[in-house]
């Protein structure tokens, strides 16, 4: 091959070389200026260790190359300072130089400028180190979060235990108080004046409110602890709904509210806990009546659900409705809507939380449609008894 072609290849590939004798004294240098020495004259006659100090420590291996016991020595990503003070990355290789008879006569010191690849490798290394640091931080934060969550669960369990004990302790004397108030109102211990009756009815009303709160607290703690068990049997959902509706007739009459009922014929039985379904329907009916003004309308509908294998119950009203930003929080513990607060209606904020939990225990779903001042629709699905 023509020497000019070889020179072009050296230049294009940023490759330089130096040739030494057996004493490792440089005899010849070629390639891009500056890769090995600034000038050829500055390299010739010098020791290989002078022009490549990175080989210090490799003396035994280099001796093996000279004796033909070692193929080569490779040094990757050797960084050097360039003429302008910039960092240059070089790849170096020491290979034996042989004459025409194959006898080793020295070392060929090859140098290639790999600065672009070196900078990329440096960036990759830095990025990997940063990722490792981030991973360590994430792992440390995960451990801290795990510890915090464990502590929160412990505190939550303590809170639930306290609420359960407190509710039990409250319910016993409350039941007794309510019993005596009922005896007084029934005139079992004598006639009452109008003022006495008025006061006793206030006591009874607030007592019922406290009793409802304690029962709600006990129910919520049982659900959270997973201690609520369902007795699932095939039941006629329409019959259960009608039972609840009949119990609400007098209350609806007092509030001058009308009720429309619609039941699809020939519906299959649902698999449910009878007492819990009555509790679910009662809570939905109670809310519908409570938040609908006098003269308003309620409706109850039972029909096949769009989702196969389910029957759907819908309780609707023409009441105050629920604002959109409240709807997502409606089934949370202790949450009460702005409309409920404005009406000053009694309630613990646990009713719909318990209702949702009971519906989901049955394997069903609950959702709502509502607009302020246009009423609400609550939909519940129950699985069919297969």
PDB file of N, CA and C in Angstrom, residues 245-342:
ATOM      1  N   UNK A 245     -89.464   0.641  52.328  1.00  0.00           N
ATOM      2  CA  UNK A 245     -90.364   1.696  51.865  1.00  0.00           C
ATOM      3  C   UNK A 245     -91.586   1.804  52.778  1.00  0.00           C
ATOM      4  N   UNK A 246     -92.146   0.664  53.177  1.00  0.00           N
ATOM      5  CA  UNK A 246     -93.337   0.683  54.048  1.00  0.00           C
ATOM      6  C   UNK A 246     -93.018   1.332  55.388  1.00  0.00           C
ATOM      7  N   UNK A 247     -91.778   1.157  55.872  1.00  0.00           N
ATOM      8  CA  UNK A 247     -91.398   1.754  57.150  1.00  0.00           C
ATOM      9  C   UNK A 247     -91.228   3.266  57.041  1.00  0.00           C
ATOM     10  N   UNK A 248     -91.026   3.774  55.828  1.00  0.00           N
ATOM     11  CA  UNK A 248     -90.815   5.205  55.626  1.00  0.00           C
ATOM     12  C   UNK A 248     -92.098   5.956  55.285  1.00  0.00           C
ATOM     13  N   UNK A 249     -93.198   5.260  55.103  1.00  0.00           N
ATOM     14  CA  UNK A 249     -94.424   5.918  54.652  1.00  0.00           C
ATOM     15  C   UNK A 249     -94.886   7.022  55.592  1.00  0.00           C
ATOM     16  N   UNK A 250     -94.864   6.747  56.897  1.00  0.00           N
ATOM     17  CA  UNK A 250     -95.335   7.765  57.849  1.00  0.00           C
ATOM     18  C   UNK A 250     -94.417   8.982  57.843  1.00  0.00           C
ATOM     19  N   UNK A 251     -93.093   8.751  57.761  1.00  0.00           N
ATOM     20  CA  UNK A 251     -92.141   9.861  57.724  1.00  0.00           C
ATOM     21  C   UNK A 251     -92.328  10.694  56.474  1.00  0.00           C
ATOM     22  N   UNK A 252     -92.562  10.042  55.336  1.00  0.00           N
ATOM     23  CA  UNK A 252     -92.781  10.771  54.085  1.00  0.00           C
ATOM     24  C   UNK A 252     -94.072  11.579  54.146  1.00  0.00           C
ATOM     25  N   UNK A 253     -95.079  11.014  54.775  1.00  0.00           N
ATOM     26  CA  UNK A 253     -96.352  11.735  54.910  1.00  0.00           C
ATOM     27  C   UNK A 253     -96.170  12.989  55.757  1.00  0.00           C
ATOM     28  N   UNK A 254     -95.410  12.874  56.850  1.00  0.00           N
ATOM     29  CA  UNK A 254     -95.160  14.041  57.704  1.00  0.00           C
ATOM     30  C   UNK A 254     -94.485  15.156  56.931  1.00  0.00           C
ATOM     31  N   UNK A 255     -93.596  14.779  56.029  1.00  0.00           N
ATOM     32  CA  UNK A 255     -92.842  15.779  55.267  1.00  0.00           C
ATOM     33  C   UNK A 255     -93.518  16.121  53.939  1.00  0.00           C
ATOM     34  N   UNK A 256     -94.714  15.557  53.740  1.00  0.00           N
ATOM     35  CA  UNK A 256     -95.496  15.826  52.526  1.00  0.00           C
ATOM     36  C   UNK A 256     -94.680  15.520  51.265  1.00  0.00           C
ATOM     37  N   UNK A 257     -93.961  14.409  51.328  1.00  0.00           N
ATOM     38  CA  UNK A 257     -93.139  13.976  50.188  1.00  0.00           C
ATOM     39  C   UNK A 257     -93.809  12.792  49.500  1.00  0.00           C
ATOM     40  N   UNK A 258     -93.778  12.794  48.194  1.00  0.00           N
ATOM     41  CA  UNK A 258     -94.357  11.689  47.431  1.00  0.00           C
ATOM     42  C   UNK A 258     -93.271  10.701  47.046  1.00  0.00           C
ATOM     43  N   UNK A 259     -93.695   9.444  46.836  1.00  0.00           N
ATOM     44  CA  UNK A 259     -92.734   8.394  46.489  1.00  0.00           C
ATOM     45  C   UNK A 259     -93.243   7.611  45.292  1.00  0.00           C
ATOM     46  N   UNK A 260     -92.395   7.480  44.289  1.00  0.00           N
ATOM     47  CA  UNK A 260     -92.718   6.689  43.103  1.00  0.00           C
ATOM     48  C   UNK A 260     -91.881   5.417  43.134  1.00  0.00           C
ATOM     49  N   UNK A 261     -92.545   4.268  42.889  1.00  0.00           N
ATOM     50  CA  UNK A 261     -91.851   2.987  42.914  1.00  0.00           C
ATOM     51  C   UNK A 261     -91.934   2.332  41.538  1.00  0.00           C
ATOM     52  N   UNK A 262     -90.838   1.741  41.097  1.00  0.00           N
ATOM     53  CA  UNK A 262     -90.807   1.041  39.813  1.00  0.00           C
ATOM     54  C   UNK A 262     -89.956  -0.210  39.964  1.00  0.00           C
ATOM     55  N   UNK A 263     -90.576  -1.389  39.741  1.00  0.00           N
ATOM     56  CA  UNK A 263     -89.886  -2.663  39.882  1.00  0.00           C
ATOM     57  C   UNK A 263     -90.048  -3.486  38.608  1.00  0.00           C
ATOM     58  N   UNK A 264     -88.938  -3.855  38.003  1.00  0.00           N
ATOM     59  CA  UNK A 264     -89.010  -4.695  36.803  1.00  0.00           C
ATOM     60  C   UNK A 264     -89.562  -6.067  37.192  1.00  0.00           C
ATOM     61  N   UNK A 265     -90.477  -6.631  36.383  1.00  0.00           N
ATOM     62  CA  UNK A 265     -91.062  -7.935  36.722  1.00  0.00           C
ATOM     63  C   UNK A 265     -90.078  -9.091  36.479  1.00  0.00           C
ATOM     64  N   UNK A 266     -90.261 -10.151  37.226  1.00  0.00           N
ATOM     65  CA  UNK A 266     -89.506 -11.392  37.000  1.00  0.00           C
ATOM     66  C   UNK A 266     -88.024 -11.313  37.284  1.00  0.00           C
ATOM     67  N   UNK A 267     -87.638 -10.460  38.216  1.00  0.00           N
ATOM     68  CA  UNK A 267     -86.225 -10.339  38.537  1.00  0.00           C
ATOM     69  C   UNK A 267     -85.718 -11.559  39.300  1.00  0.00           C
ATOM     70  N   UNK A 268     -84.494 -11.953  39.013  1.00  0.00           N
ATOM     71  CA  UNK A 268     -83.886 -13.089  39.724  1.00  0.00           C
ATOM     72  C   UNK A 268     -83.496 -12.671  41.135  1.00  0.00           C
ATOM     73  N   UNK A 269     -83.212 -13.675  41.962  1.00  0.00           N
ATOM     74  CA  UNK A 269     -82.795 -13.399  43.331  1.00  0.00           C
ATOM     75  C   UNK A 269     -81.356 -12.895  43.351  1.00  0.00           C
ATOM     76  N   UNK A 270     -81.036 -12.107  44.364  1.00  0.00           N
ATOM     77  CA  UNK A 270     -79.666 -11.634  44.546  1.00  0.00           C
ATOM     78  C   UNK A 270     -79.039 -12.363  45.734  1.00  0.00           C
ATOM     79  N   UNK A 271     -77.714 -12.468  45.692  1.00  0.00           N
ATOM     80  CA  UNK A 271     -76.994 -13.104  46.799  1.00  0.00           C
ATOM     81  C   UNK A 271     -76.563 -12.004  47.758  1.00  0.00           C
ATOM     82  N   UNK A 272     -77.185 -11.980  48.953  1.00  0.00           N
ATOM     83  CA  UNK A 272     -76.923 -10.875  49.862  1.00  0.00           C
ATOM     84  C   UNK A 272     -77.218 -11.254  51.307  1.00  0.00           C
ATOM     85  N   UNK A 273     -76.799 -10.363  52.192  1.00  0.00           N
ATOM     86  CA  UNK A 273     -77.143 -10.448  53.611  1.00  0.00           C
ATOM     87  C   UNK A 273     -78.390  -9.597  53.814  1.00  0.00           C
ATOM     88  N   UNK A 274     -79.494 -10.231  54.167  1.00  0.00           N
ATOM     89  CA  UNK A 274     -80.788  -9.548  54.250  1.00  0.00           C
ATOM     90  C   UNK A 274     -80.734  -8.311  55.142  1.00  0.00           C
ATOM     91  N   UNK A 275     -80.185  -8.473  56.350  1.00  0.00           N
ATOM     92  CA  UNK A 275     -80.149  -7.362  57.299  1.00  0.00           C
ATOM     93  C   UNK A 275     -79.296  -6.210  56.764  1.00  0.00           C
ATOM     94  N   UNK A 276     -78.188  -6.540  56.106  1.00  0.00           N
ATOM     95  CA  UNK A 276     -77.304  -5.492  55.592  1.00  0.00           C
ATOM     96  C   UNK A 276     -77.916  -4.760  54.405  1.00  0.00           C
ATOM     97  N   UNK A 277     -78.645  -5.470  53.562  1.00  0.00           N
ATOM     98  CA  UNK A 277     -79.324  -4.806  52.433  1.00  0.00           C
ATOM     99  C   UNK A 277     -80.389  -3.855  52.958  1.00  0.00           C
ATOM    100  N   UNK A 278     -81.128  -4.282  53.961  1.00  0.00           N
ATOM    101  CA  UNK A 278     -82.126  -3.394  54.576  1.00  0.00           C
ATOM    102  C   UNK A 278     -81.426  -2.154  55.139  1.00  0.00           C
ATOM    103  N   UNK A 279     -80.250  -2.335  55.760  1.00  0.00           N
ATOM    104  CA  UNK A 279     -79.481  -1.203  56.295  1.00  0.00           C
ATOM    105  C   UNK A 279     -79.057  -0.258  55.169  1.00  0.00           C
ATOM    106  N   UNK A 280     -78.609  -0.807  54.048  1.00  0.00           N
ATOM    107  CA  UNK A 280     -78.184   0.006  52.898  1.00  0.00           C
ATOM    108  C   UNK A 280     -79.355   0.820  52.351  1.00  0.00           C
ATOM    109  N   UNK A 281     -80.478   0.147  52.105  1.00  0.00           N
ATOM    110  CA  UNK A 281     -81.650   0.833  51.531  1.00  0.00           C
ATOM    111  C   UNK A 281     -82.182   1.874  52.507  1.00  0.00           C
ATOM    112  N   UNK A 282     -82.190   1.540  53.796  1.00  0.00           N
ATOM    113  CA  UNK A 282     -82.681   2.476  54.817  1.00  0.00           C
ATOM    114  C   UNK A 282     -81.846   3.752  54.811  1.00  0.00           C
ATOM    115  N   UNK A 283     -80.531   3.616  54.736  1.00  0.00           N
ATOM    116  CA  UNK A 283     -79.665   4.798  54.749  1.00  0.00           C
ATOM    117  C   UNK A 283     -79.894   5.660  53.511  1.00  0.00           C
ATOM    118  N   UNK A 284     -80.042   5.027  52.345  1.00  0.00           N
ATOM    119  CA  UNK A 284     -80.274   5.794  51.120  1.00  0.00           C
ATOM    120  C   UNK A 284     -81.634   6.491  51.146  1.00  0.00           C
ATOM    121  N   UNK A 285     -82.648   5.798  51.639  1.00  0.00           N
ATOM    122  CA  UNK A 285     -83.989   6.395  51.743  1.00  0.00           C
ATOM    123  C   UNK A 285     -83.980   7.538  52.754  1.00  0.00           C
ATOM    124  N   UNK A 286     -83.287   7.331  53.885  1.00  0.00           N
ATOM    125  CA  UNK A 286     -83.237   8.362  54.918  1.00  0.00           C
ATOM    126  C   UNK A 286     -82.562   9.625  54.389  1.00  0.00           C
ATOM    127  N   UNK A 287     -81.453   9.469  53.685  1.00  0.00           N
ATOM    128  CA  UNK A 287     -80.764  10.640  53.117  1.00  0.00           C
ATOM    129  C   UNK A 287     -81.624  11.343  52.078  1.00  0.00           C
ATOM    130  N   UNK A 288     -82.284  10.558  51.231  1.00  0.00           N
ATOM    131  CA  UNK A 288     -83.137  11.151  50.186  1.00  0.00           C
ATOM    132  C   UNK A 288     -84.239  12.004  50.799  1.00  0.00           C
ATOM    133  N   UNK A 289     -84.862  11.509  51.874  1.00  0.00           N
ATOM    134  CA  UNK A 289     -85.935  12.258  52.529  1.00  0.00           C
ATOM    135  C   UNK A 289     -85.380  13.458  53.290  1.00  0.00           C
ATOM    136  N   UNK A 290     -84.264  13.233  53.979  1.00  0.00           N
ATOM    137  CA  UNK A 290     -83.685  14.282  54.829  1.00  0.00           C
ATOM    138  C   UNK A 290     -83.287  15.511  54.026  1.00  0.00           C
ATOM    139  N   UNK A 291     -82.741  15.298  52.806  1.00  0.00           N
ATOM    140  CA  UNK A 291     -82.227  16.412  52.018  1.00  0.00           C
ATOM    141  C   UNK A 291     -83.178  16.854  50.901  1.00  0.00           C
ATOM    142  N   UNK A 292     -84.441  16.436  51.018  1.00  0.00           N
ATOM    143  CA  UNK A 292     -85.480  16.884  50.079  1.00  0.00           C
ATOM    144  C   UNK A 292     -86.482  17.732  50.850  1.00  0.00           C
ATOM    145  N   UNK A 293     -86.763  18.922  50.396  1.00  0.00           N
ATOM    146  CA  UNK A 293     -87.694  19.791  51.132  1.00  0.00           C
ATOM    147  C   UNK A 293     -89.116  19.244  51.114  1.00  0.00           C
ATOM    148  N   UNK A 294     -89.934  19.772  52.006  1.00  0.00           N
ATOM    149  CA  UNK A 294     -91.342  19.371  52.071  1.00  0.00           C
ATOM    150  C   UNK A 294     -92.001  19.582  50.711  1.00  0.00           C
ATOM    151  N   UNK A 295     -92.817  18.598  50.311  1.00  0.00           N
ATOM    152  CA  UNK A 295     -93.479  18.680  49.017  1.00  0.00           C
ATOM    153  C   UNK A 295     -92.647  18.119  47.885  1.00  0.00           C
ATOM    154  N   UNK A 296     -91.433  17.637  48.187  1.00  0.00           N
ATOM    155  CA  UNK A 296     -90.560  17.086  47.156  1.00  0.00           C
ATOM    156  C   UNK A 296     -90.934  15.659  46.777  1.00  0.00           C
ATOM    157  N   UNK A 297     -90.193  15.108  45.844  1.00  0.00           N
ATOM    158  CA  UNK A 297     -90.503  13.778  45.316  1.00  0.00           C
ATOM    159  C   UNK A 297     -89.289  12.850  45.455  1.00  0.00           C
ATOM    160  N   UNK A 298     -89.588  11.586  45.799  1.00  0.00           N
ATOM    161  CA  UNK A 298     -88.586  10.540  45.875  1.00  0.00           C
ATOM    162  C   UNK A 298     -89.000   9.415  44.946  1.00  0.00           C
ATOM    163  N   UNK A 299     -88.023   8.637  44.498  1.00  0.00           N
ATOM    164  CA  UNK A 299     -88.364   7.470  43.681  1.00  0.00           C
ATOM    165  C   UNK A 299     -87.411   6.328  43.998  1.00  0.00           C
ATOM    166  N   UNK A 300     -87.941   5.110  43.874  1.00  0.00           N
ATOM    167  CA  UNK A 300     -87.161   3.897  44.081  1.00  0.00           C
ATOM    168  C   UNK A 300     -87.379   3.001  42.867  1.00  0.00           C
ATOM    169  N   UNK A 301     -86.261   2.507  42.297  1.00  0.00           N
ATOM    170  CA  UNK A 301     -86.362   1.652  41.112  1.00  0.00           C
ATOM    171  C   UNK A 301     -85.431   0.463  41.263  1.00  0.00           C
ATOM    172  N   UNK A 302     -85.926  -0.720  40.901  1.00  0.00           N
ATOM    173  CA  UNK A 302     -85.114  -1.935  40.887  1.00  0.00           C
ATOM    174  C   UNK A 302     -85.237  -2.554  39.499  1.00  0.00           C
ATOM    175  N   UNK A 303     -84.095  -2.796  38.845  1.00  0.00           N
ATOM    176  CA  UNK A 303     -84.121  -3.312  37.478  1.00  0.00           C
ATOM    177  C   UNK A 303     -82.814  -4.060  37.205  1.00  0.00           C
ATOM    178  N   UNK A 304     -82.737  -4.802  36.097  1.00  0.00           N
ATOM    179  CA  UNK A 304     -81.458  -5.443  35.745  1.00  0.00           C
ATOM    180  C   UNK A 304     -80.389  -4.384  35.489  1.00  0.00           C
ATOM    181  N   UNK A 305     -79.181  -4.619  35.976  1.00  0.00           N
ATOM    182  CA  UNK A 305     -78.080  -3.678  35.761  1.00  0.00           C
ATOM    183  C   UNK A 305     -77.525  -3.840  34.352  1.00  0.00           C
ATOM    184  N   UNK A 306     -76.838  -2.797  33.867  1.00  0.00           N
ATOM    185  CA  UNK A 306     -76.189  -2.894  32.556  1.00  0.00           C
ATOM    186  C   UNK A 306     -75.101  -3.960  32.564  1.00  0.00           C
ATOM    187  N   UNK A 307     -74.438  -4.102  33.698  1.00  0.00           N
ATOM    188  CA  UNK A 307     -73.404  -5.124  33.839  1.00  0.00           C
ATOM    189  C   UNK A 307     -74.058  -6.475  34.076  1.00  0.00           C
ATOM    190  N   UNK A 308     -73.753  -7.436  33.245  1.00  0.00           N
ATOM    191  CA  UNK A 308     -74.377  -8.755  33.351  1.00  0.00           C
ATOM    192  C   UNK A 308     -74.086  -9.379  34.709  1.00  0.00           C
ATOM    193  N   UNK A 309     -75.107 -10.057  35.253  1.00  0.00           N
ATOM    194  CA  UNK A 309     -74.936 -10.751  36.520  1.00  0.00           C
ATOM    195  C   UNK A 309     -75.269  -9.911  37.731  1.00  0.00           C
ATOM    196  N   UNK A 310     -75.875  -8.724  37.519  1.00  0.00           N
ATOM    197  CA  UNK A 310     -76.187  -7.836  38.642  1.00  0.00           C
ATOM    198  C   UNK A 310     -77.595  -7.255  38.495  1.00  0.00           C
ATOM    199  N   UNK A 311     -78.182  -6.877  39.633  1.00  0.00           N
ATOM    200  CA  UNK A 311     -79.442  -6.135  39.667  1.00  0.00           C
ATOM    201  C   UNK A 311     -79.140  -4.776  40.281  1.00  0.00           C
ATOM    202  N   UNK A 312     -79.768  -3.754  39.753  1.00  0.00           N
ATOM    203  CA  UNK A 312     -79.480  -2.381  40.176  1.00  0.00           C
ATOM    204  C   UNK A 312     -80.637  -1.765  40.936  1.00  0.00           C
ATOM    205  N   UNK A 313     -80.306  -1.133  42.061  1.00  0.00           N
ATOM    206  CA  UNK A 313     -81.253  -0.350  42.853  1.00  0.00           C
ATOM    207  C   UNK A 313     -80.908   1.116  42.675  1.00  0.00           C
ATOM    208  N   UNK A 314     -81.904   1.963  42.416  1.00  0.00           N
ATOM    209  CA  UNK A 314     -81.695   3.410  42.298  1.00  0.00           C
ATOM    210  C   UNK A 314     -82.649   4.132  43.229  1.00  0.00           C
ATOM    211  N   UNK A 315     -82.104   4.988  44.083  1.00  0.00           N
ATOM    212  CA  UNK A 315     -82.908   5.846  44.968  1.00  0.00           C
ATOM    213  C   UNK A 315     -82.655   7.283  44.535  1.00  0.00           C
ATOM    214  N   UNK A 316     -83.716   7.973  44.106  1.00  0.00           N
ATOM    215  CA  UNK A 316     -83.568   9.334  43.579  1.00  0.00           C
ATOM    216  C   UNK A 316     -84.422  10.302  44.381  1.00  0.00           C
ATOM    217  N   UNK A 317     -84.041  11.582  44.333  1.00  0.00           N
ATOM    218  CA  UNK A 317     -84.824  12.613  45.028  1.00  0.00           C
ATOM    219  C   UNK A 317     -84.746  13.916  44.248  1.00  0.00           C
ATOM    220  N   UNK A 318     -85.568  14.865  44.633  1.00  0.00           N
ATOM    221  CA  UNK A 318     -85.557  16.205  44.028  1.00  0.00           C
ATOM    222  C   UNK A 318     -85.054  17.220  45.053  1.00  0.00           C
ATOM    223  N   UNK A 319     -84.090  16.792  45.849  1.00  0.00           N
ATOM    224  CA  UNK A 319     -83.606  17.620  46.952  1.00  0.00           C
ATOM    225  C   UNK A 319     -82.542  18.633  46.563  1.00  0.00           C
ATOM    226  N   UNK A 320     -81.700  18.954  47.547  1.00  0.00           N
ATOM    227  CA  UNK A 320     -80.732  20.049  47.377  1.00  0.00           C
ATOM    228  C   UNK A 320     -79.592  19.681  46.442  1.00  0.00           C
ATOM    229  N   UNK A 321     -79.384  18.394  46.196  1.00  0.00           N
ATOM    230  CA  UNK A 321     -78.298  17.978  45.322  1.00  0.00           C
ATOM    231  C   UNK A 321     -76.931  18.121  45.986  1.00  0.00           C
ATOM    232  N   UNK A 322     -75.908  17.756  45.242  1.00  0.00           N
ATOM    233  CA  UNK A 322     -74.539  17.744  45.777  1.00  0.00           C
ATOM    234  C   UNK A 322     -73.614  18.394  44.764  1.00  0.00           C
ATOM    235  N   UNK A 323     -72.790  19.322  45.222  1.00  0.00           N
ATOM    236  CA  UNK A 323     -71.847  19.991  44.326  1.00  0.00           C
ATOM    237  C   UNK A 323     -70.798  19.007  43.819  1.00  0.00           C
ATOM    238  N   UNK A 324     -70.308  19.265  42.615  1.00  0.00           N
ATOM    239  CA  UNK A 324     -69.393  18.332  41.952  1.00  0.00           C
ATOM    240  C   UNK A 324     -68.118  18.089  42.766  1.00  0.00           C
ATOM    241  N   UNK A 325     -67.557  19.150  43.376  1.00  0.00           N
ATOM    242  CA  UNK A 325     -66.313  18.971  44.121  1.00  0.00           C
ATOM    243  C   UNK A 325     -66.510  18.183  45.410  1.00  0.00           C
ATOM    244  N   UNK A 326     -67.760  18.038  45.865  1.00  0.00           N
ATOM    245  CA  UNK A 326     -68.053  17.232  47.057  1.00  0.00           C
ATOM    246  C   UNK A 326     -68.306  15.767  46.720  1.00  0.00           C
ATOM    247  N   UNK A 327     -68.660  15.493  45.474  1.00  0.00           N
ATOM    248  CA  UNK A 327     -69.088  14.137  45.118  1.00  0.00           C
ATOM    249  C   UNK A 327     -67.973  13.105  45.286  1.00  0.00           C
ATOM    250  N   UNK A 328     -66.735  13.479  44.964  1.00  0.00           N
ATOM    251  CA  UNK A 328     -65.618  12.531  45.069  1.00  0.00           C
ATOM    252  C   UNK A 328     -65.325  12.170  46.519  1.00  0.00           C
ATOM    253  N   UNK A 329     -65.687  13.069  47.458  1.00  0.00           N
ATOM    254  CA  UNK A 329     -65.398  12.837  48.877  1.00  0.00           C
ATOM    255  C   UNK A 329     -66.593  12.307  49.643  1.00  0.00           C
ATOM    256  N   UNK A 330     -67.702  12.107  48.953  1.00  0.00           N
ATOM    257  CA  UNK A 330     -68.970  11.822  49.627  1.00  0.00           C
ATOM    258  C   UNK A 330     -68.946  10.524  50.425  1.00  0.00           C
ATOM    259  N   UNK A 331     -68.178   9.525  49.968  1.00  0.00           N
ATOM    260  CA  UNK A 331     -68.166   8.223  50.640  1.00  0.00           C
ATOM    261  C   UNK A 331     -67.008   8.094  51.631  1.00  0.00           C
ATOM    262  N   UNK A 332     -66.390   9.220  51.987  1.00  0.00           N
ATOM    263  CA  UNK A 332     -65.289   9.203  52.944  1.00  0.00           C
ATOM    264  C   UNK A 332     -65.819   9.305  54.372  1.00  0.00           C
ATOM    265  N   UNK A 333     -64.994   8.850  55.313  1.00  0.00           N
ATOM    266  CA  UNK A 333     -65.375   8.948  56.723  1.00  0.00           C
ATOM    267  C   UNK A 333     -65.513  10.407  57.145  1.00  0.00           C
ATOM    268  N   UNK A 334     -66.515  10.700  57.918  1.00  0.00           N
ATOM    269  CA  UNK A 334     -66.761  11.990  58.565  1.00  0.00           C
ATOM    270  C   UNK A 334     -67.106  13.105  57.587  1.00  0.00           C
ATOM    271  N   UNK A 335     -67.213  12.798  56.309  1.00  0.00           N
ATOM    272  CA  UNK A 335     -67.455  13.880  55.358  1.00  0.00           C
ATOM    273  C   UNK A 335     -68.937  14.244  55.323  1.00  0.00           C
ATOM    274  N   UNK A 336     -69.196  15.547  55.391  1.00  0.00           N
ATOM    275  CA  UNK A 336     -70.564  16.060  55.242  1.00  0.00           C
ATOM    276  C   UNK A 336     -70.533  17.176  54.208  1.00  0.00           C
ATOM    277  N   UNK A 337     -71.522  17.182  53.344  1.00  0.00           N
ATOM    278  CA  UNK A 337     -71.554  18.161  52.262  1.00  0.00           C
ATOM    279  C   UNK A 337     -71.874  19.555  52.784  1.00  0.00           C
ATOM    280  N   UNK A 338     -71.584  20.547  51.959  1.00  0.00           N
ATOM    281  CA  UNK A 338     -71.924  21.930  52.308  1.00  0.00           C
ATOM    282  C   UNK A 338     -73.433  22.082  52.465  1.00  0.00           C
ATOM    283  N   UNK A 339     -74.182  21.341  51.639  1.00  0.00           N
ATOM    284  CA  UNK A 339     -75.648  21.414  51.707  1.00  0.00           C
ATOM    285  C   UNK A 339     -76.154  20.880  53.044  1.00  0.00           C
ATOM    286  N   UNK A 340     -75.539  19.782  53.530  1.00  0.00           N
ATOM    287  CA  UNK A 340     -75.946  19.210  54.815  1.00  0.00           C
ATOM    288  C   UNK A 340     -75.666  20.194  55.943  1.00  0.00           C
ATOM    289  N   UNK A 341     -74.495  20.833  55.881  1.00  0.00           N
ATOM    290  CA  UNK A 341     -74.151  21.808  56.920  1.00  0.00           C
ATOM    291  C   UNK A 341     -75.106  22.999  56.875  1.00  0.00           C
ATOM    292  N   UNK A 342     -75.476  23.439  55.653  1.00  0.00           N
ATOM    293  CA  UNK A 342     -76.376  24.585  55.521  1.00  0.00           C
ATOM    294  C   UNK A 342     -77.766  24.265  56.069  1.00  0.00           C
TER     295      UNK A 342
END
